[in-house]
Amino acid sequence: MSEMIEVVQAYDRALIKAIPADDAQALETKLATAARTLSARDAWLKPHQRGAILQRAASLLEGRVEAFAKLIAQEGGKPLTDALVEARRAVDGLRNAADELRNFAGREIPMGLTPASDGRWAFTTKEPIGVVAAISAFNHPLNLIIHQVAPAIAVGCPVIVKPAAPTPLSCLELVALLHEAGLPEAWCQTLITEDNALAERLATDPRVAFLSFIGSARVGWHLRSKLAPGTRCALEHGGAAPVIVDRSANLDAIIEPIVKGGYYHAGQVCVSVQRIFVHAAIKVEFVERLSARVAALRVGDPLLPETEVGPLILPRETDRVASWIEEAVGRGTQLIGGGRLSRTTLKPAILLDPPADAKVSEFEVFGPLTCVYGFEELDQAIDIANALPVAFQASVFSRDIGPALRAAQRLDASAVMINDHTAFRTDWMPFAGRRQSGYGVGGIPWTMKEMAHEKMLVLKHDG
């Protein structure tokens, strides 16, 4: 009899469903199936078939948005209003992958530029890179799977996806929906396990050509070091996103986006607003306004439509965030808000000028907390913002173009938002961490490029 995994609600730890776990033999069967599917070249799905499947899946998902949103809120703890946004994004993501097939092509390579290259015509074509192993995270249990699986399907790669252990249900429902839309089961399989060693075996198997990993930097970089020779990868980790608030910033306009960016999904977002650097001339008023809005956030059961901040994913994560706050307070940092509602639910908090070597200043919090620091000179704030080994998205708020562009040019980030929060994203834009924050480029069209080989054909002719 298979071992069972109990999936519980993030908010109150109530059982949602028990599902069977996969073992080593199941993994071997799935890998063999994926490899066999790839090798059967004549049976590959044609681009028009792949596009049609993705479009049908989008239509099916569009009719089930509310059901998926409820499941996201239950297993992941994301407030229902935000879970609905995630489910609708997933619909668009499937269509985005299908639409991108119209542009997914090689290019002509110029010949005849030297005598040796005369009499030749060369061009490239796109081919699937091979079997994809996709290991995903809990915080967007539907849309992250879309980011990994939809590009693989579009390109024509057999994919085995392992969802995060606390949030497998959205993944299972999505894969079932893809099969319902006409995708043969061999092209998209799941690995359901709480066994990290088994997940590592998936990632490092020599039959895997591409690893897509979303999760902690510690695990991601470890897996990259263990990949079989020739296996490519994309790693998406986290950061400690900086926001710079220039003295010219419009306080009437910026508080709401900063609060959304900092406390959306209880801060469990890889580009969540964490470190806010505010010019000393406006710091007092900024903190007053920020504190008032954070205090008004409605915290609790994510299934209630009015909830704005839900739980963290696990009790141990709640304990960790609480301990980091306590460490900063113990070193003389002023705390605004905070406290605990349940085993997994923390009240949103603000820390004022925590030490530079406090955990909340050095590491990704991944909880409902922002830290506010004052500065006198813009370059001082930029230098501190850039001082960590992680770098992902950043933002600057300013009504003056000079400080906005100076910060945008000098912030060490893959994307800088001007007058918007750090967590802004569309699924068709490039999304990538720098340095320890990641490797490769996410975003559906960009992932499709990474999951494909470019093959060159050179035709010699006498004309």
Short mmCIF file of N, CA, C and O in Angstrom, two decimals, residues 44-149:
data_model
loop_
_atom_site.label_atom_id
_atom_site.label_comp_id
_atom_site.label_asym_id
_atom_site.label_seq_id
_atom_site.Cartn_x
_atom_site.Cartn_y
_atom_site.Cartn_z
N TRP A 44 5.90 12.66 -31.83
CA TRP A 44 5.89 13.97 -31.18
C TRP A 44 4.64 14.75 -31.58
O TRP A 44 4.18 14.67 -32.72
N LEU A 45 4.13 15.49 -30.62
CA LEU A 45 2.99 16.36 -30.92
C LEU A 45 3.45 17.51 -31.80
O LEU A 45 4.49 18.13 -31.55
N LYS A 46 2.67 17.81 -32.81
CA LYS A 46 2.99 18.90 -33.71
C LYS A 46 2.66 20.25 -33.05
O LYS A 46 1.84 20.30 -32.12
N PRO A 47 3.29 21.32 -33.50
CA PRO A 47 3.03 22.62 -32.88
C PRO A 47 1.55 22.98 -32.82
O PRO A 47 1.08 23.50 -31.80
N HIS A 48 0.80 22.71 -33.89
CA HIS A 48 -0.63 23.06 -33.86
C HIS A 48 -1.38 22.23 -32.83
O HIS A 48 -2.35 22.70 -32.23
N GLN A 49 -0.93 20.99 -32.60
CA GLN A 49 -1.57 20.16 -31.58
C GLN A 49 -1.26 20.69 -30.18
O GLN A 49 -2.15 20.78 -29.33
N ARG A 50 0.00 21.05 -29.95
CA ARG A 50 0.39 21.57 -28.64
C ARG A 50 -0.34 22.88 -28.35
O ARG A 50 -0.82 23.11 -27.24
N GLY A 51 -0.41 23.75 -29.37
CA GLY A 51 -1.12 25.01 -29.17
C GLY A 51 -2.59 24.81 -28.88
O GLY A 51 -3.16 25.48 -28.01
N ALA A 52 -3.21 23.87 -29.58
CA ALA A 52 -4.64 23.61 -29.37
C ALA A 52 -4.90 23.05 -27.97
O ALA A 52 -5.89 23.41 -27.33
N ILE A 53 -4.02 22.18 -27.51
CA ILE A 53 -4.17 21.62 -26.15
C ILE A 53 -4.08 22.72 -25.11
O ILE A 53 -4.89 22.78 -24.18
N LEU A 54 -3.10 23.60 -25.26
CA LEU A 54 -2.95 24.69 -24.30
C LEU A 54 -4.15 25.63 -24.33
O LEU A 54 -4.62 26.09 -23.27
N GLN A 55 -4.69 25.91 -25.51
CA GLN A 55 -5.87 26.77 -25.60
C GLN A 55 -7.09 26.10 -24.98
O GLN A 55 -7.89 26.75 -24.28
N ARG A 56 -7.26 24.79 -25.22
CA ARG A 56 -8.39 24.08 -24.60
C ARG A 56 -8.23 24.05 -23.08
O ARG A 56 -9.21 24.22 -22.33
N ALA A 57 -7.01 23.84 -22.62
CA ALA A 57 -6.77 23.84 -21.17
C ALA A 57 -7.10 25.20 -20.57
O ALA A 57 -7.68 25.28 -19.47
N ALA A 58 -6.74 26.28 -21.29
CA ALA A 58 -7.07 27.62 -20.79
C ALA A 58 -8.58 27.81 -20.67
O ALA A 58 -9.07 28.36 -19.67
N SER A 59 -9.32 27.33 -21.64
CA SER A 59 -10.78 27.45 -21.58
C SER A 59 -11.36 26.64 -20.44
O SER A 59 -12.28 27.09 -19.74
N LEU A 60 -10.84 25.42 -20.25
CA LEU A 60 -11.31 24.60 -19.14
C LEU A 60 -11.01 25.26 -17.80
O LEU A 60 -11.86 25.31 -16.90
N LEU A 61 -9.80 25.79 -17.66
CA LEU A 61 -9.42 26.44 -16.41
C LEU A 61 -10.25 27.69 -16.16
O LEU A 61 -10.64 27.99 -15.02
N GLU A 62 -10.54 28.42 -17.23
CA GLU A 62 -11.35 29.63 -17.09
C GLU A 62 -12.71 29.32 -16.49
O GLU A 62 -13.27 30.12 -15.73
N GLY A 63 -13.23 28.16 -16.79
CA GLY A 63 -14.52 27.77 -16.22
C GLY A 63 -14.44 27.25 -14.80
O GLY A 63 -15.48 27.00 -14.18
N ARG A 64 -13.22 27.09 -14.28
CA ARG A 64 -13.04 26.53 -12.94
C ARG A 64 -12.19 27.44 -12.05
O ARG A 64 -11.59 26.99 -11.07
N VAL A 65 -12.17 28.71 -12.37
CA VAL A 65 -11.33 29.66 -11.64
C VAL A 65 -11.69 29.67 -10.16
O VAL A 65 -10.80 29.66 -9.28
N GLU A 66 -12.96 29.70 -9.84
CA GLU A 66 -13.36 29.79 -8.43
C GLU A 66 -12.94 28.54 -7.65
O GLU A 66 -12.48 28.64 -6.51
N ALA A 67 -13.08 27.37 -8.26
CA ALA A 67 -12.69 26.13 -7.58
C ALA A 67 -11.18 26.10 -7.34
O ALA A 67 -10.72 25.71 -6.26
N PHE A 68 -10.40 26.51 -8.34
CA PHE A 68 -8.94 26.54 -8.16
C PHE A 68 -8.56 27.58 -7.11
O PHE A 68 -7.66 27.34 -6.30
N ALA A 69 -9.23 28.72 -7.11
CA ALA A 69 -8.91 29.75 -6.14
C ALA A 69 -9.16 29.26 -4.72
O ALA A 69 -8.36 29.51 -3.81
N LYS A 70 -10.25 28.57 -4.51
CA LYS A 70 -10.53 28.03 -3.18
C LYS A 70 -9.45 27.04 -2.76
O LYS A 70 -9.00 27.04 -1.61
N LEU A 71 -9.01 26.20 -3.70
CA LEU A 71 -7.98 25.23 -3.39
C LEU A 71 -6.66 25.93 -3.04
O LEU A 71 -5.95 25.52 -2.10
N ILE A 72 -6.32 26.97 -3.79
CA ILE A 72 -5.11 27.75 -3.51
C ILE A 72 -5.18 28.35 -2.10
O ILE A 72 -4.21 28.31 -1.33
N ALA A 73 -6.34 28.91 -1.75
CA ALA A 73 -6.51 29.51 -0.42
C ALA A 73 -6.42 28.46 0.68
O ALA A 73 -5.85 28.72 1.75
N GLN A 74 -6.96 27.29 0.42
CA GLN A 74 -6.93 26.24 1.44
C GLN A 74 -5.52 25.71 1.68
O GLN A 74 -5.00 25.74 2.79
N GLU A 75 -4.90 25.20 0.62
CA GLU A 75 -3.62 24.52 0.83
C GLU A 75 -2.46 25.51 0.98
O GLU A 75 -1.48 25.22 1.68
N GLY A 76 -2.54 26.67 0.32
CA GLY A 76 -1.44 27.62 0.37
C GLY A 76 -1.63 28.78 1.32
O GLY A 76 -0.67 29.46 1.65
N GLY A 77 -2.87 29.04 1.73
CA GLY A 77 -3.13 30.13 2.66
C GLY A 77 -3.21 31.50 2.03
O GLY A 77 -3.33 32.51 2.73
N LYS A 78 -3.19 31.59 0.72
CA LYS A 78 -3.30 32.89 0.06
C LYS A 78 -4.74 33.39 0.17
O LYS A 78 -5.68 32.64 -0.07
N PRO A 79 -4.96 34.65 0.57
CA PRO A 79 -6.32 35.17 0.67
C PRO A 79 -7.09 34.97 -0.64
O PRO A 79 -6.54 35.07 -1.73
N LEU A 80 -8.37 34.68 -0.51
CA LEU A 80 -9.19 34.30 -1.65
C LEU A 80 -9.17 35.33 -2.77
O LEU A 80 -9.13 34.97 -3.95
N THR A 81 -9.18 36.60 -2.43
CA THR A 81 -9.17 37.63 -3.48
C THR A 81 -7.89 37.53 -4.31
O THR A 81 -7.92 37.68 -5.54
N ASP A 82 -6.76 37.27 -3.66
CA ASP A 82 -5.50 37.12 -4.38
C ASP A 82 -5.41 35.77 -5.08
O ASP A 82 -4.79 35.65 -6.14
N ALA A 83 -6.03 34.75 -4.50
CA ALA A 83 -6.06 33.43 -5.14
C ALA A 83 -6.84 33.47 -6.45
O ALA A 83 -6.50 32.80 -7.42
N LEU A 84 -7.91 34.27 -6.47
CA LEU A 84 -8.66 34.44 -7.72
C LEU A 84 -7.78 35.09 -8.79
O LEU A 84 -7.83 34.72 -9.97
N VAL A 85 -6.97 36.07 -8.39
CA VAL A 85 -6.05 36.70 -9.33
C VAL A 85 -5.05 35.67 -9.85
O VAL A 85 -4.76 35.63 -11.06
N GLU A 86 -4.54 34.82 -8.97
CA GLU A 86 -3.59 33.78 -9.40
C GLU A 86 -4.23 32.84 -10.41
O GLU A 86 -3.60 32.48 -11.43
N ALA A 87 -5.44 32.41 -10.15
CA ALA A 87 -6.10 31.48 -11.06
C ALA A 87 -6.35 32.12 -12.43
O ALA A 87 -6.20 31.48 -13.47
N ARG A 88 -6.73 33.39 -12.43
CA ARG A 88 -6.95 34.07 -13.71
C ARG A 88 -5.64 34.28 -14.46
O ARG A 88 -5.59 34.19 -15.69
N ARG A 89 -4.58 34.54 -13.71
CA ARG A 89 -3.25 34.63 -14.34
C ARG A 89 -2.87 33.31 -14.99
O ARG A 89 -2.23 33.28 -16.05
N ALA A 90 -3.22 32.21 -14.34
CA ALA A 90 -2.89 30.90 -14.89
C ALA A 90 -3.57 30.67 -16.23
O ALA A 90 -2.99 30.08 -17.15
N VAL A 91 -4.81 31.13 -16.35
CA VAL A 91 -5.51 31.04 -17.64
C VAL A 91 -4.72 31.79 -18.70
O VAL A 91 -4.46 31.28 -19.80
N ASP A 92 -4.32 33.00 -18.38
CA ASP A 92 -3.57 33.81 -19.34
C ASP A 92 -2.22 33.18 -19.65
O ASP A 92 -1.73 33.26 -20.79
N GLY A 93 -1.60 32.53 -18.65
CA GLY A 93 -0.32 31.89 -18.86
C GLY A 93 -0.39 30.78 -19.89
O GLY A 93 0.50 30.62 -20.74
N LEU A 94 -1.43 29.97 -19.81
CA LEU A 94 -1.62 28.91 -20.80
C LEU A 94 -1.78 29.49 -22.20
O LEU A 94 -1.20 29.00 -23.18
N ARG A 95 -2.55 30.56 -22.31
CA ARG A 95 -2.75 31.20 -23.61
C ARG A 95 -1.46 31.86 -24.09
O ARG A 95 -1.16 31.86 -25.29
N ASN A 96 -0.72 32.42 -23.18
CA ASN A 96 0.55 33.05 -23.52
C ASN A 96 1.50 32.03 -24.15
O ASN A 96 2.14 32.30 -25.18
N ALA A 97 1.58 30.82 -23.56
CA ALA A 97 2.45 29.77 -24.11
C ALA A 97 1.98 29.34 -25.50
O ALA A 97 2.80 29.14 -26.40
N ALA A 98 0.68 29.21 -25.67
CA ALA A 98 0.15 28.84 -26.99
C ALA A 98 0.42 29.93 -28.01
O ALA A 98 0.86 29.66 -29.14
N ASP A 99 0.20 31.18 -27.64
CA ASP A 99 0.41 32.30 -28.57
C ASP A 99 1.87 32.44 -28.96
O ASP A 99 2.19 32.82 -30.10
N GLU A 100 2.76 32.14 -28.03
CA GLU A 100 4.19 32.31 -28.30
C GLU A 100 4.69 31.37 -29.39
O GLU A 100 5.71 31.65 -30.04
N LEU A 101 3.96 30.28 -29.61
CA LEU A 101 4.36 29.37 -30.68
C LEU A 101 4.37 30.06 -32.04
O LEU A 101 5.08 29.62 -32.96
N ARG A 102 3.59 31.12 -32.20
CA ARG A 102 3.58 31.84 -33.48
C ARG A 102 4.90 32.58 -33.73
O ARG A 102 5.22 32.94 -34.86
N ASN A 103 5.65 32.82 -32.67
CA ASN A 103 6.92 33.54 -32.79
C ASN A 103 8.12 32.66 -32.48
O ASN A 103 9.26 33.13 -32.53
N PHE A 104 7.87 31.40 -32.16
CA PHE A 104 8.93 30.51 -31.68
C PHE A 104 9.61 29.87 -32.88
O PHE A 104 9.15 28.87 -33.42
N ALA A 105 10.71 30.49 -33.32
CA ALA A 105 11.33 30.06 -34.57
C ALA A 105 12.81 30.36 -34.56
O ALA A 105 13.30 31.14 -33.72
N GLY A 106 13.51 29.73 -35.47
CA GLY A 106 14.92 30.02 -35.66
C GLY A 106 15.12 31.25 -36.52
O GLY A 106 14.21 32.06 -36.70
N ARG A 107 16.30 31.36 -37.13
CA ARG A 107 16.61 32.53 -37.95
C ARG A 107 17.62 32.15 -39.02
O ARG A 107 18.31 31.13 -38.91
N GLU A 108 17.70 32.99 -40.00
CA GLU A 108 18.70 32.76 -41.04
C GLU A 108 20.07 33.21 -40.55
O GLU A 108 20.20 34.26 -39.91
N ILE A 109 21.09 32.41 -40.86
CA ILE A 109 22.47 32.77 -40.56
C ILE A 109 23.11 33.21 -41.87
O ILE A 109 23.13 32.44 -42.85
N PRO A 110 23.60 34.43 -41.96
CA PRO A 110 24.11 34.90 -43.25
C PRO A 110 25.32 34.10 -43.74
O PRO A 110 26.22 33.78 -42.97
N MET A 111 25.29 33.75 -44.99
CA MET A 111 26.39 33.07 -45.66
C MET A 111 26.87 33.94 -46.83
O MET A 111 26.26 34.95 -47.15
N GLY A 112 27.93 33.52 -47.46
CA GLY A 112 28.45 34.28 -48.59
C GLY A 112 29.23 35.51 -48.20
O GLY A 112 29.57 36.33 -49.06
N LEU A 113 29.54 35.65 -46.92
CA LEU A 113 30.28 36.83 -46.47
C LEU A 113 31.78 36.66 -46.65
O LEU A 113 32.54 37.61 -46.53
N THR A 114 32.20 35.42 -46.89
CA THR A 114 33.59 35.10 -47.19
C THR A 114 33.59 34.11 -48.35
O THR A 114 32.58 33.43 -48.58
N PRO A 115 34.69 34.00 -49.05
CA PRO A 115 34.72 33.00 -50.12
C PRO A 115 34.42 31.59 -49.62
O PRO A 115 33.76 30.82 -50.31
N ALA A 116 34.91 31.26 -48.41
CA ALA A 116 34.69 29.91 -47.88
C ALA A 116 33.23 29.62 -47.59
O ALA A 116 32.81 28.45 -47.56
N SER A 117 32.42 30.67 -47.32
CA SER A 117 31.01 30.44 -46.99
C SER A 117 30.09 30.66 -48.19
O SER A 117 28.86 30.59 -48.05
N ASP A 118 30.66 30.88 -49.35
CA ASP A 118 29.84 31.12 -50.54
C ASP A 118 29.14 29.82 -50.96
O ASP A 118 29.60 28.72 -50.68
N GLY A 119 27.99 29.98 -51.60
CA GLY A 119 27.26 28.83 -52.11
C GLY A 119 26.56 28.03 -51.04
O GLY A 119 26.31 26.83 -51.21
N ARG A 120 26.23 28.67 -49.93
CA ARG A 120 25.55 27.97 -48.84
C ARG A 120 24.39 28.81 -48.32
O ARG A 120 24.40 30.03 -48.38
N TRP A 121 23.41 28.11 -47.81
CA TRP A 121 22.25 28.74 -47.17
C TRP A 121 22.12 28.10 -45.79
O TRP A 121 22.11 26.86 -45.68
N ALA A 122 22.05 28.90 -44.74
CA ALA A 122 22.02 28.36 -43.37
C ALA A 122 20.89 28.99 -42.58
O ALA A 122 20.60 30.19 -42.71
N PHE A 123 20.27 28.19 -41.79
CA PHE A 123 19.21 28.67 -40.90
C PHE A 123 19.13 27.75 -39.69
O PHE A 123 19.62 26.63 -39.70
N THR A 124 18.49 28.25 -38.64
CA THR A 124 18.33 27.45 -37.43
C THR A 124 16.87 27.08 -37.25
O THR A 124 15.96 27.79 -37.71
N THR A 125 16.67 25.97 -36.56
CA THR A 125 15.34 25.53 -36.16
C THR A 125 15.34 25.28 -34.67
O THR A 125 16.41 25.14 -34.04
N LYS A 126 14.17 25.22 -34.08
CA LYS A 126 14.04 24.97 -32.65
C LYS A 126 13.65 23.51 -32.42
O LYS A 126 12.78 22.97 -33.10
N GLU A 127 14.29 22.90 -31.42
CA GLU A 127 13.94 21.55 -31.00
C GLU A 127 13.79 21.51 -29.49
O GLU A 127 14.47 22.27 -28.78
N PRO A 128 12.93 20.63 -28.96
CA PRO A 128 12.83 20.51 -27.50
C PRO A 128 14.15 20.05 -26.92
O PRO A 128 14.84 19.19 -27.49
N ILE A 129 14.53 20.61 -25.78
CA ILE A 129 15.81 20.28 -25.17
C ILE A 129 15.85 18.84 -24.66
O ILE A 129 16.90 18.21 -24.61
N GLY A 130 14.67 18.30 -24.30
CA GLY A 130 14.59 16.94 -23.79
C GLY A 130 13.64 16.86 -22.61
O GLY A 130 12.75 17.70 -22.45
N VAL A 131 13.84 15.87 -21.77
CA VAL A 131 12.97 15.68 -20.60
C VAL A 131 13.22 16.81 -19.60
O VAL A 131 14.37 17.14 -19.28
N VAL A 132 12.13 17.41 -19.12
CA VAL A 132 12.20 18.49 -18.13
C VAL A 132 11.76 17.96 -16.77
O VAL A 132 10.72 17.31 -16.65
N ALA A 133 12.56 18.25 -15.75
CA ALA A 133 12.17 18.03 -14.36
C ALA A 133 11.83 19.39 -13.77
O ALA A 133 12.66 20.30 -13.79
N ALA A 134 10.63 19.54 -13.26
CA ALA A 134 10.18 20.82 -12.71
C ALA A 134 9.88 20.63 -11.22
O ALA A 134 8.99 19.86 -10.85
N ILE A 135 10.64 21.30 -10.39
CA ILE A 135 10.44 21.25 -8.94
C ILE A 135 9.95 22.62 -8.52
O ILE A 135 10.62 23.63 -8.76
N SER A 136 8.78 22.67 -7.88
CA SER A 136 8.09 23.94 -7.69
C SER A 136 7.98 24.31 -6.21
O SER A 136 8.34 23.54 -5.31
N ALA A 137 7.47 25.51 -5.97
CA ALA A 137 7.35 26.07 -4.63
C ALA A 137 5.88 26.19 -4.23
O ALA A 137 4.98 26.07 -5.05
N PHE A 138 5.68 26.50 -2.94
CA PHE A 138 4.32 26.49 -2.38
C PHE A 138 3.56 27.78 -2.57
O PHE A 138 2.32 27.79 -2.52
N ASN A 139 4.28 28.91 -2.77
CA ASN A 139 3.62 30.19 -2.56
C ASN A 139 2.65 30.58 -3.67
O ASN A 139 1.77 31.41 -3.45
N HIS A 140 2.83 30.03 -4.87
CA HIS A 140 1.84 30.20 -5.94
C HIS A 140 1.59 28.80 -6.51
O HIS A 140 2.12 28.45 -7.57
N PRO A 141 0.81 27.99 -5.83
CA PRO A 141 0.78 26.56 -6.14
C PRO A 141 0.16 26.19 -7.48
O PRO A 141 0.33 25.07 -7.95
N LEU A 142 -0.52 27.14 -8.11
CA LEU A 142 -1.03 26.92 -9.47
C LEU A 142 -0.16 27.63 -10.49
O LEU A 142 0.31 27.03 -11.45
N ASN A 143 0.08 28.92 -10.29
CA ASN A 143 0.73 29.70 -11.33
C ASN A 143 2.20 29.33 -11.53
O ASN A 143 2.72 29.40 -12.64
N LEU A 144 2.90 28.93 -10.46
CA LEU A 144 4.28 28.51 -10.64
C LEU A 144 4.35 27.23 -11.47
O LEU A 144 5.27 27.06 -12.27
N ILE A 145 3.38 26.34 -11.28
CA ILE A 145 3.33 25.13 -12.10
C ILE A 145 3.10 25.51 -13.57
O ILE A 145 3.73 24.94 -14.48
N ILE A 146 2.22 26.48 -13.79
CA ILE A 146 2.00 26.98 -15.15
C ILE A 146 3.31 27.49 -15.75
O ILE A 146 3.66 27.20 -16.90
N HIS A 147 4.07 28.28 -14.97
CA HIS A 147 5.33 28.84 -15.46
C HIS A 147 6.30 27.76 -15.91
O HIS A 147 7.13 28.00 -16.80
N GLN A 148 6.25 26.59 -15.28
CA GLN A 148 7.19 25.53 -15.59
C GLN A 148 6.64 24.55 -16.63
O GLN A 148 7.38 24.10 -17.51
N VAL A 149 5.37 24.22 -16.52
CA VAL A 149 4.79 23.16 -17.35
C VAL A 149 4.33 23.69 -18.71
O VAL A 149 4.55 23.04 -19.74
#
